[in-house]
Short mmCIF file of C-alpha atoms in Angstrom, two decimals:
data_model
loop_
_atom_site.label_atom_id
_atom_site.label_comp_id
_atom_site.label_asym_id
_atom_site.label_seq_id
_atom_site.Cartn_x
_atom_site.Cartn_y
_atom_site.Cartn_z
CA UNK A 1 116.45 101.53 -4.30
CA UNK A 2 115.61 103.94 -1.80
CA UNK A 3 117.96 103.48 1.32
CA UNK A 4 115.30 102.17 3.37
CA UNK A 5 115.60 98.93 1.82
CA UNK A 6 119.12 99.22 1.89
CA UNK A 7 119.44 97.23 5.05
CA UNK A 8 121.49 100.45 6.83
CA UNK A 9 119.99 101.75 10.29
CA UNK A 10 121.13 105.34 9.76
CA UNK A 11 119.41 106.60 6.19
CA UNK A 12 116.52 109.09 7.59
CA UNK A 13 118.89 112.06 5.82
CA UNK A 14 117.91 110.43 2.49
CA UNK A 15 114.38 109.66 2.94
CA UNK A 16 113.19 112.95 1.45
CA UNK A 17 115.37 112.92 -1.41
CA UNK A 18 113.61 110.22 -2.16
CA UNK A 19 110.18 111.48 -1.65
CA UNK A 20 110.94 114.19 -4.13
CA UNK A 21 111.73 111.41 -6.59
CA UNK A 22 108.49 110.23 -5.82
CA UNK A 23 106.69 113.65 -6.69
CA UNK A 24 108.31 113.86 -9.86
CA UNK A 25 107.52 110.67 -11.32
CA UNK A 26 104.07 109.73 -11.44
CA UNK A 27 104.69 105.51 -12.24
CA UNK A 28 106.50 105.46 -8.57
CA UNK A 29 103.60 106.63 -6.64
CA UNK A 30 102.08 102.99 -6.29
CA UNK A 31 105.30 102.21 -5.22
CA UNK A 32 106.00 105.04 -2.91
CA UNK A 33 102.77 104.03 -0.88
CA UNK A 34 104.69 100.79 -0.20
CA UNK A 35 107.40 102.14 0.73
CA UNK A 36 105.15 104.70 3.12
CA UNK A 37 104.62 101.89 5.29
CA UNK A 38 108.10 100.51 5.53
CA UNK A 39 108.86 104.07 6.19
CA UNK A 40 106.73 104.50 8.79
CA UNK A 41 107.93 100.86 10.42
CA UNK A 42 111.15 102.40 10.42
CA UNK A 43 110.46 105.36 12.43
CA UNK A 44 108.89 103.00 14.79
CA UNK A 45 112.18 101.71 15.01
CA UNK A 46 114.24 104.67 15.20
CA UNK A 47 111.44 106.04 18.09
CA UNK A 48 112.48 102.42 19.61
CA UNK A 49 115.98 103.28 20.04
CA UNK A 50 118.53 100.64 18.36
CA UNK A 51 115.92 97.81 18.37
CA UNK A 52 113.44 96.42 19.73
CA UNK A 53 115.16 94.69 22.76
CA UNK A 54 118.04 95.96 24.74
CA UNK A 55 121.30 94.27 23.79
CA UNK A 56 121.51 92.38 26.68
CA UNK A 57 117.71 90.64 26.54
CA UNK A 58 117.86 87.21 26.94
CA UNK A 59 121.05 86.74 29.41
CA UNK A 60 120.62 85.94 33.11
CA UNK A 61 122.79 86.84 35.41
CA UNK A 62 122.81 86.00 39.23
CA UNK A 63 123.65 88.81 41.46
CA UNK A 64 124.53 87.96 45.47
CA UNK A 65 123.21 91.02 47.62
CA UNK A 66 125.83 93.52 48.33
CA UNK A 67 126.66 97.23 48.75
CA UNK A 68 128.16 99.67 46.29
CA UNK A 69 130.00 98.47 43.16
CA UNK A 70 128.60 94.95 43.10
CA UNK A 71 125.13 96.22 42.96
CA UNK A 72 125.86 99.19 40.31
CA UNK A 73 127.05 96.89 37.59
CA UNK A 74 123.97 94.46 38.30
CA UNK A 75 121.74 97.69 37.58
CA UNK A 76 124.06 98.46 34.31
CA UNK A 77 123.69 95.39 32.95
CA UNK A 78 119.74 94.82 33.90
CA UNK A 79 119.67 98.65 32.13
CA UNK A 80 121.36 97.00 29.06
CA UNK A 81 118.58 94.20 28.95
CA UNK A 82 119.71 91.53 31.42
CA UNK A 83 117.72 89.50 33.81
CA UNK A 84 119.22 90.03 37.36
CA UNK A 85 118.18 87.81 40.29
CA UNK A 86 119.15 89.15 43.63
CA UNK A 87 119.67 86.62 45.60
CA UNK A 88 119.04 89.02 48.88
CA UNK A 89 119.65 87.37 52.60
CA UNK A 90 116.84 86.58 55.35
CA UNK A 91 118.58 90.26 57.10
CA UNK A 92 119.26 93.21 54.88
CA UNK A 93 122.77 94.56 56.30
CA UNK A 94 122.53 97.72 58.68
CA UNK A 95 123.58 99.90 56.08
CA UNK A 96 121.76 98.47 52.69
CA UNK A 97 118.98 100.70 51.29
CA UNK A 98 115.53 99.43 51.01
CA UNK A 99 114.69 101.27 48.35
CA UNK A 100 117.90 101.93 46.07
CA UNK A 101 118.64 102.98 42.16
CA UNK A 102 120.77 99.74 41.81
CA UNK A 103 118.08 97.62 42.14
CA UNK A 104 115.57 99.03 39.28
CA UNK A 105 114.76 96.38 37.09
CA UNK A 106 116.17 93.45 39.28
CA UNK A 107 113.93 90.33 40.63
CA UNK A 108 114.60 89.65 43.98
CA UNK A 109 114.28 85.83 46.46
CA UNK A 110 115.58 85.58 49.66
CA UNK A 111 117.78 82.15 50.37
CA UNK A 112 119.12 81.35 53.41
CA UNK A 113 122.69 80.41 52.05
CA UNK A 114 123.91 78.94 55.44
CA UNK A 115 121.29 75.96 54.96
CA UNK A 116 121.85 73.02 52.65
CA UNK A 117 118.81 73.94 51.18
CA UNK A 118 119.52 77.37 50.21
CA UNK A 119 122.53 76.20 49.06
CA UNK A 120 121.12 73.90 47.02
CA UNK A 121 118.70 76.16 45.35
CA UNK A 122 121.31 78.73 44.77
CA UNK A 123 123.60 75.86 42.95
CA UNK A 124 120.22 75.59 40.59
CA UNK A 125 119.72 79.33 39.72
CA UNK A 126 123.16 79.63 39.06
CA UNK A 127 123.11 76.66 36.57
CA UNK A 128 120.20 78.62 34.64
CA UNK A 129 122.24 81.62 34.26
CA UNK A 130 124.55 83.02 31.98
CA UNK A 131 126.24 84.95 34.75
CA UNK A 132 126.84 85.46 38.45
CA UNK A 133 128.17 88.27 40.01
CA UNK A 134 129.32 88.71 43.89
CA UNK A 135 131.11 90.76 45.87
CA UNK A 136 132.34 88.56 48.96
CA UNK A 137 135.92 88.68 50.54
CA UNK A 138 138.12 86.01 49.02
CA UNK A 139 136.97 82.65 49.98
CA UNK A 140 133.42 83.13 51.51
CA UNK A 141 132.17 81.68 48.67
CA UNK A 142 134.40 78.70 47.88
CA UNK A 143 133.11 78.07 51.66
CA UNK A 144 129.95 78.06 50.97
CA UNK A 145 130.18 75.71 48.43
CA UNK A 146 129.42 78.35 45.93
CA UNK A 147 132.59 78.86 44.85
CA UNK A 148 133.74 79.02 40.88
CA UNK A 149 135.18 75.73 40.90
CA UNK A 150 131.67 73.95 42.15
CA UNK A 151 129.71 76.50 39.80
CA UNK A 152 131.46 76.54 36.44
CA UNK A 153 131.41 72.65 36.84
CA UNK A 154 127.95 72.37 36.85
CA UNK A 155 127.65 75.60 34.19
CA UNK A 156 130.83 75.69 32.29
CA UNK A 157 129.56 78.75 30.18
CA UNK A 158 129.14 80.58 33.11
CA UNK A 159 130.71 83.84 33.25
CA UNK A 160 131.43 84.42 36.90
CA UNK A 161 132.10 88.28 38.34
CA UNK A 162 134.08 88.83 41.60
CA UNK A 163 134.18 92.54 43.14
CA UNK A 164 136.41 93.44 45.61
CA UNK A 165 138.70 96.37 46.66
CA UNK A 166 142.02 94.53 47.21
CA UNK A 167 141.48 91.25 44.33
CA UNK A 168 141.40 87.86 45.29
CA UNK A 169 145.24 87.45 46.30
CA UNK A 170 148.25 89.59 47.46
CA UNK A 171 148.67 90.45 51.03
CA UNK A 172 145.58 92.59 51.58
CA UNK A 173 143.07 90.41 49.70
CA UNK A 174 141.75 89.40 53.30
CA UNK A 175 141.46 93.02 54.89
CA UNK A 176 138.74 95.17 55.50
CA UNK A 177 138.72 98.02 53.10
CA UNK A 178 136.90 101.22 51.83
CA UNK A 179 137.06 103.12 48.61
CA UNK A 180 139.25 105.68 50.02
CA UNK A 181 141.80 102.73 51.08
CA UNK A 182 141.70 101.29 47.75
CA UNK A 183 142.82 104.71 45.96
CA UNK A 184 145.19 105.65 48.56
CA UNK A 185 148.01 102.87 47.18
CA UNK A 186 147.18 103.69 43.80
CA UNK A 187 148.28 107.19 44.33
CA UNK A 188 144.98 109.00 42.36
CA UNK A 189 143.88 109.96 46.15
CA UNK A 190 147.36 111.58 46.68
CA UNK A 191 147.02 114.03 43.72
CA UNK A 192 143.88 114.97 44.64
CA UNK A 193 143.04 118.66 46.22
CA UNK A 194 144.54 121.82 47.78
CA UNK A 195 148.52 121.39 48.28
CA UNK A 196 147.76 122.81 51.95
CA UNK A 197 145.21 120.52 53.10
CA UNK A 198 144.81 116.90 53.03
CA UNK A 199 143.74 114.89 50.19
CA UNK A 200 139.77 114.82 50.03
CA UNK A 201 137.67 111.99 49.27
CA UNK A 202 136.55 112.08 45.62
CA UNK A 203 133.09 110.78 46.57
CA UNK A 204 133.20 106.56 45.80
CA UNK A 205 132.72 108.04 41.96
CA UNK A 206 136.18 107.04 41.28
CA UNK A 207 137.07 103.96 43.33
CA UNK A 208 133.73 102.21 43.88
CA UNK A 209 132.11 103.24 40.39
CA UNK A 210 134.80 104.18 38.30
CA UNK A 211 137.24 101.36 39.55
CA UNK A 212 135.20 98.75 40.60
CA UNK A 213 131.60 98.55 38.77
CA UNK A 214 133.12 99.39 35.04
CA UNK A 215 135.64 97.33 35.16
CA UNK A 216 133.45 94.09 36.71
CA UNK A 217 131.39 95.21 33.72
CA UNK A 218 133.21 95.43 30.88
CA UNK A 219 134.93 92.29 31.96
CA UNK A 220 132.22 90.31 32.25
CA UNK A 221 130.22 91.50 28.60
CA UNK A 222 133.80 90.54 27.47
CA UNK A 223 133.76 86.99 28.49
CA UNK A 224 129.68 86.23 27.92
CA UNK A 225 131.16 87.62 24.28
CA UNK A 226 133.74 85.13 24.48
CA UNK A 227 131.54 82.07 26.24
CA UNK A 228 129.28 82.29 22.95
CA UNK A 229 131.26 81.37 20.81
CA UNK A 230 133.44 78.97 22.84
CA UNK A 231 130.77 77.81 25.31
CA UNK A 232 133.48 78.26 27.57
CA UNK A 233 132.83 80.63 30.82
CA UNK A 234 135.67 82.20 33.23
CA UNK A 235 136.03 84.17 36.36
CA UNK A 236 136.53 87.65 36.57
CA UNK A 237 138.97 89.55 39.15
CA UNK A 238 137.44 93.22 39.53
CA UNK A 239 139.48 94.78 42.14
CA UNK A 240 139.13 98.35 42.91
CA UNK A 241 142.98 98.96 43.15
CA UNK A 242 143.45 97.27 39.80
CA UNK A 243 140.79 99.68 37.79
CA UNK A 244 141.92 102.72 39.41
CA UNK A 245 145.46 101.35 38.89
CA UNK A 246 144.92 101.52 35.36
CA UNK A 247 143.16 104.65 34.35
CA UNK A 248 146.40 106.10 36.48
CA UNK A 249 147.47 105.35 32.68
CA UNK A 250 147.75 109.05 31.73
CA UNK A 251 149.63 110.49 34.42
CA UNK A 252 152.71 107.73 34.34
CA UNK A 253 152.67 108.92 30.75
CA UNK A 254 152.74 112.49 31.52
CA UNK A 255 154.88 112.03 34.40
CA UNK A 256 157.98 109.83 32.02
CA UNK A 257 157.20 112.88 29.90
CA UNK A 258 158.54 115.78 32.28
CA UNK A 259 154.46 116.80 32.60
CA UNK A 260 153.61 115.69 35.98
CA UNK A 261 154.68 115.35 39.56
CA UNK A 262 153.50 114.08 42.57
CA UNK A 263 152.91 117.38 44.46
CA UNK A 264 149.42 118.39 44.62
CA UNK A 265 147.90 120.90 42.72
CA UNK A 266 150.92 121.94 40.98
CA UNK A 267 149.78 120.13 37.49
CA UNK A 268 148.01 120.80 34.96
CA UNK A 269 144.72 119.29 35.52
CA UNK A 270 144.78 118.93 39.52
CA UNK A 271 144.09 123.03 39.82
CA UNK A 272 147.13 124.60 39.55
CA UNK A 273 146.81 126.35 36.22
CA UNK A 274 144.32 129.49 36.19
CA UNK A 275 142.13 127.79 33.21
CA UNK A 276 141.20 124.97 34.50
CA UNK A 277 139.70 124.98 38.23
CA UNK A 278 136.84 126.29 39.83
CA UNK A 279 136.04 129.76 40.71
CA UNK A 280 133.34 131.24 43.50
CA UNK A 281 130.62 133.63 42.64
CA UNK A 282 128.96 136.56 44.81
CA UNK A 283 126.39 134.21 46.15
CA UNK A 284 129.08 131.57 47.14
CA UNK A 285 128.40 129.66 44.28
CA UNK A 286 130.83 128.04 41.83
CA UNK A 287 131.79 128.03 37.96
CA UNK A 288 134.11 125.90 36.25
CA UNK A 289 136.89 126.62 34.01
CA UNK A 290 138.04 124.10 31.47
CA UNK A 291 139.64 125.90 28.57
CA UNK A 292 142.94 124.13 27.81
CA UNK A 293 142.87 124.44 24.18
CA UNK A 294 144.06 128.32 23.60
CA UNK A 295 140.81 128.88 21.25
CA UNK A 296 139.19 128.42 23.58
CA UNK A 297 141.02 130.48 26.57
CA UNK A 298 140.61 133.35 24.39
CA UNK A 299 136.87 132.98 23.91
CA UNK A 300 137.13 133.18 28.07
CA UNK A 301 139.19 135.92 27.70
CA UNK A 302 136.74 138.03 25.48
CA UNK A 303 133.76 137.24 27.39
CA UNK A 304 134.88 138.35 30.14
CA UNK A 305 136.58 141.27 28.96
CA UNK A 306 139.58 140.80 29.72
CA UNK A 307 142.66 141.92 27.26
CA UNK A 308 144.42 139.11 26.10
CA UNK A 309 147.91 140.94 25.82
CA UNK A 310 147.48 142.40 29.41
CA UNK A 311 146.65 139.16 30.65
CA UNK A 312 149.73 137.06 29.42
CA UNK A 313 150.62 133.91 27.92
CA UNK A 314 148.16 130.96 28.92
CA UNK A 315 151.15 128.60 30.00
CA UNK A 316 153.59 130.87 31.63
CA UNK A 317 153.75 129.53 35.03
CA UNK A 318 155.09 132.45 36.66
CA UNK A 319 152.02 134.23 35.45
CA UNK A 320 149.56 131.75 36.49
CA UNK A 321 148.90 133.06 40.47
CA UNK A 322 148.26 136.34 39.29
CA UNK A 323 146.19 135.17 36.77
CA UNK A 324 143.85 133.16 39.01
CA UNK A 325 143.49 136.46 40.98
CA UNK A 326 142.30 138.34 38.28
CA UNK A 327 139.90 135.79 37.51
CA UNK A 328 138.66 135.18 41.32
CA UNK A 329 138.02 139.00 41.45
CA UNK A 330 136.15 138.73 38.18
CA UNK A 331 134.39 135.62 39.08
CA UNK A 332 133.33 136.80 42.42
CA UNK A 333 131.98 140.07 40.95
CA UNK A 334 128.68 138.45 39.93
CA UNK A 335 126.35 135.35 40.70
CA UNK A 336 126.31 131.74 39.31
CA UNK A 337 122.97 132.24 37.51
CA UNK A 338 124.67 134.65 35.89
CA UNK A 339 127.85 133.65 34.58
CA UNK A 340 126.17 130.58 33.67
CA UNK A 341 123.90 132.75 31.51
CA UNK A 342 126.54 134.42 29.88
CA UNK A 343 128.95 131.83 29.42
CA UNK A 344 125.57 129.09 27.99
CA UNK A 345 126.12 127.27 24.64
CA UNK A 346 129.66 129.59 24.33
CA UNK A 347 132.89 127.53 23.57
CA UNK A 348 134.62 128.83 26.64
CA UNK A 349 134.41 125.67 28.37
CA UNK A 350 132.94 127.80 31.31
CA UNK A 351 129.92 126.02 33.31
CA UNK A 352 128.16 126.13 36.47
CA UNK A 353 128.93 124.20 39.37
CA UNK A 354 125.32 122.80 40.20
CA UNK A 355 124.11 120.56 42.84
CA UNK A 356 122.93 116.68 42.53
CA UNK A 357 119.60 118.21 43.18
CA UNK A 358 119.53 120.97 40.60
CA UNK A 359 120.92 118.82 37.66
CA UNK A 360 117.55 117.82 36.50
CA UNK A 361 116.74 121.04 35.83
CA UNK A 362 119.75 122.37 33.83
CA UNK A 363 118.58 122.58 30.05
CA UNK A 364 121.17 119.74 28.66
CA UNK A 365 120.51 117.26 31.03
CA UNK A 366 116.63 117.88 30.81
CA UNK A 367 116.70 117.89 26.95
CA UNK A 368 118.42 114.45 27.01
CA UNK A 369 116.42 113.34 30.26
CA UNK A 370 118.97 111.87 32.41
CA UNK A 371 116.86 111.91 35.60
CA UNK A 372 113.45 110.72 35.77
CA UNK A 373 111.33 110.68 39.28
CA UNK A 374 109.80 107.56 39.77
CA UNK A 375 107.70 107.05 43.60
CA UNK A 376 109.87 109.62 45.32
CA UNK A 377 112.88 108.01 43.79
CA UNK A 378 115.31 109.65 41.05
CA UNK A 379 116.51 107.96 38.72
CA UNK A 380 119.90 108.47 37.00
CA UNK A 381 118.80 107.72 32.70
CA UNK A 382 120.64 104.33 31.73
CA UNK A 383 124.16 104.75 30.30
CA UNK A 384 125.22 104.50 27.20
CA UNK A 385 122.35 105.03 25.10
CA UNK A 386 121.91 102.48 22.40
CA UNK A 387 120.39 104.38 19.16
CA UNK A 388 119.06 107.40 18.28
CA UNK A 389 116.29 107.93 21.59
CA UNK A 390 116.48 107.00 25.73
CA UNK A 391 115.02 103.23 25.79
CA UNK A 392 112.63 102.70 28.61
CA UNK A 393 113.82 101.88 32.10
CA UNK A 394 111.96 99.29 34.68
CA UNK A 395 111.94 101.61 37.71
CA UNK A 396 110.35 99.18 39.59
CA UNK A 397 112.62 98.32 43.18
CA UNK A 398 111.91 95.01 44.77
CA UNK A 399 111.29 94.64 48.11
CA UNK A 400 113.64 91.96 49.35
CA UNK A 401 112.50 88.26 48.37
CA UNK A 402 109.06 90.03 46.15
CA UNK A 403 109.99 87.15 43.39
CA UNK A 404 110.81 84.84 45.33
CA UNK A 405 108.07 81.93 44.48
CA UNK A 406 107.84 83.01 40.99
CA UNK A 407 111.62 82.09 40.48
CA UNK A 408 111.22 79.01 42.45
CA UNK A 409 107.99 77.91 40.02
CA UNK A 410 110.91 78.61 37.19
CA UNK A 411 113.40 76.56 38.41
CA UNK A 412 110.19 73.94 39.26
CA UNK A 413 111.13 73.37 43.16
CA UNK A 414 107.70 74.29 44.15
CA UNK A 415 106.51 71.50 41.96
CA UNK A 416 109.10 69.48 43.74
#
């Protein structure tokens, strides 16, 4: 049996074996041109990426308006194949974007949630939906009447996502907060930058994103995993301080092992070592040096031409400074473009430091086109990729409440 009929999704290697079989023996060629066609269904599928529907088709999920994390795993799971409702206010917040990635894909209805009546229709969304997901300080919601207590008894296979910086108790679960706050007691924003100037914000990649939105999400696929087979939903306690708390993993490991300490930039992967940090260019550009593994050092090494004996050891600390001077000096003794050129598809672990605005460009990320344009808008391509090619995205951003009397015709209240 040819493995196309074998029931496994990853046989295109042995399709042409097969063929050949084909070629050879007259009395399968009536069966080859059946198989043709399955063979051409199953390119189909391959083109389709994984299958036909995203893994996540089918689920709804209930997303309160927010900023920032909240929002972000909404658009990861509606990426994934979810139907997410934004329930969006009567008055977008000063600071909300109109027109914003993390709402590709989503529906949108205003409801007044301060009325009984918005309340009400809220309480009957939610008890259509697989999920909800909110982002509210501790307690706005249980005042509301909204809360998981009132919602899980009226869905008890709902699967209901809290985001917050601080969690739902302990003594700062009430205050106002940021994503620099939130990292600052976990001590990742204390290990971060020059050992001479204070410690800068890492974007709200790591606290917001990294912290917040992937934790909320795997969490919550977790529990709809669970709630399928038990029927039985739960709530989930993202807190920003509690993610980053735990991808700290590494360094208490490193640190119990004599291989870390809390000054800045005098570790090995906070820029202390000469081979791995970033180095300026001519044009006041950057590159980045990552080779750790010493294969890969000396690949550096040689393409820069640079002896390897004259040089010194890669992990001899007291060689390090003047190490990082010779490679400033070298660094600095050409441009960006081309180091970059030099140093592309090499295993030196050396690449250019580009702008948000340039990434598109860079041959990788166009080959495996992880930003689209769509109406003035880029778009970051959905991640992870499920099967062998990028699966469609709905670009299209609602304008706040665009849904609205389709969802209630759904839920039948304009019947009402």
């Amino acid at each position: 049996m040819p493995p196309i009929l074998s029931g496994s999704d990853d046989n295109s290697w042995a399709w042409p074996r097969y063929a050949r079989r084909v070629l050879r023996r007259p009395d399968l060629l009536l069966r080859g041109r059946v198989l043709c066609v399955n063979w051409l269904k199953y390119k189909q599928h391959l083109k389709a990426g994984f299958m036909n529907s995203l893994p996540l088709k089918g689920l709804r999920i209930i997303e309160f308006s927010g900023i920032g994390p909240g929002p972000y795993a909404g658009q990861v799971l509606a990426d994934m194949g979810a139907e997410v409702i934004v329930i969006d206010r009567p008055k977008r917040g000063d600071i909300a974007l109109e027109k914003a990635v993390d709402r590709r894909g989503k529906r949108s209805i205003i409801i007044d949630l301060k009325s009984p009546k918005g309340i009400q229709t809220a309480l009957e969304l939610i008890q259509s939906a697989d999920a909800l997901l909110e982002g509210n300080r501790p307690g706005v919601m249980e005042r509301l009447g909204l809360g998981p207590d009132t919602c899980l008894a009226l869905n008890p296979g709902l699967v209901y996502g809290r985001m917050t910086g601080w969690g739902q108790n302990g003594p700062y679960a009430q205050m106002a907060g940021h994503d620099i706050n939130y990292l600052s007691i976990t001590g990742a924003l204390q290990a971060i930058g020059p050992a001479d100037l204070p410690p800068p914000p890492p974007l709200n990649l790591m606290g917001d994103f990294g912290g917040g939105s992937m934790f909320l999400v795997t969490g919550m696929l977790a529990a709809l995993l669970s709630a399928k087979t038990s029927g039985q939903g739960t709530v989930i306690d993202a807190a920003i301080c509690d993610g980053v708390n735990s991808m700290m993993g590494m360094f208490h490991s490193m640190d119990a092992a004599g291989g870390w300490n809390t000054q800045r930039q005098n570790n090995w992967l906070d820029g202390a070592v000469p081979y791995y940090r970033c180095y300026q260019t001519s044009d006041q550009r950057f590159m980045a040096v990552g080779c750790i593994e010493p294969q890969f050092f000396a690949i550096m090494l040689n393409m820069l031409d640079l002896d390897a004996e004259s040089f010194g050891s890669q992990h001899k600390i007291d060689l390090h400074h003047g190490q990082a001077a010779i490679l400033a000096a070298k660094f600095a003794s050409n441009t960006m473009t081309h180091w970059a050129g030099m140093f592309d598809q090499s295993d030196a672990c050396v690449t250019p430091v580009l702008t948000y605005r340039e990434a598109a460009q860079h041959p990788h990320m166009a080959a495996r086109h992880a930003l689209q344009k769509h109406d003035g808008l880029t778009h970051p391509a959905p991640a992870p990729r499920f099967g062998a090619e990028l699966a469609e995205i709905d670009t299209n951003i609602p304008a706040d409440g665009e849904h609205g009397d389709e969802i209630l015709a759904e839920l039948g209240v304009l019947a009402k």
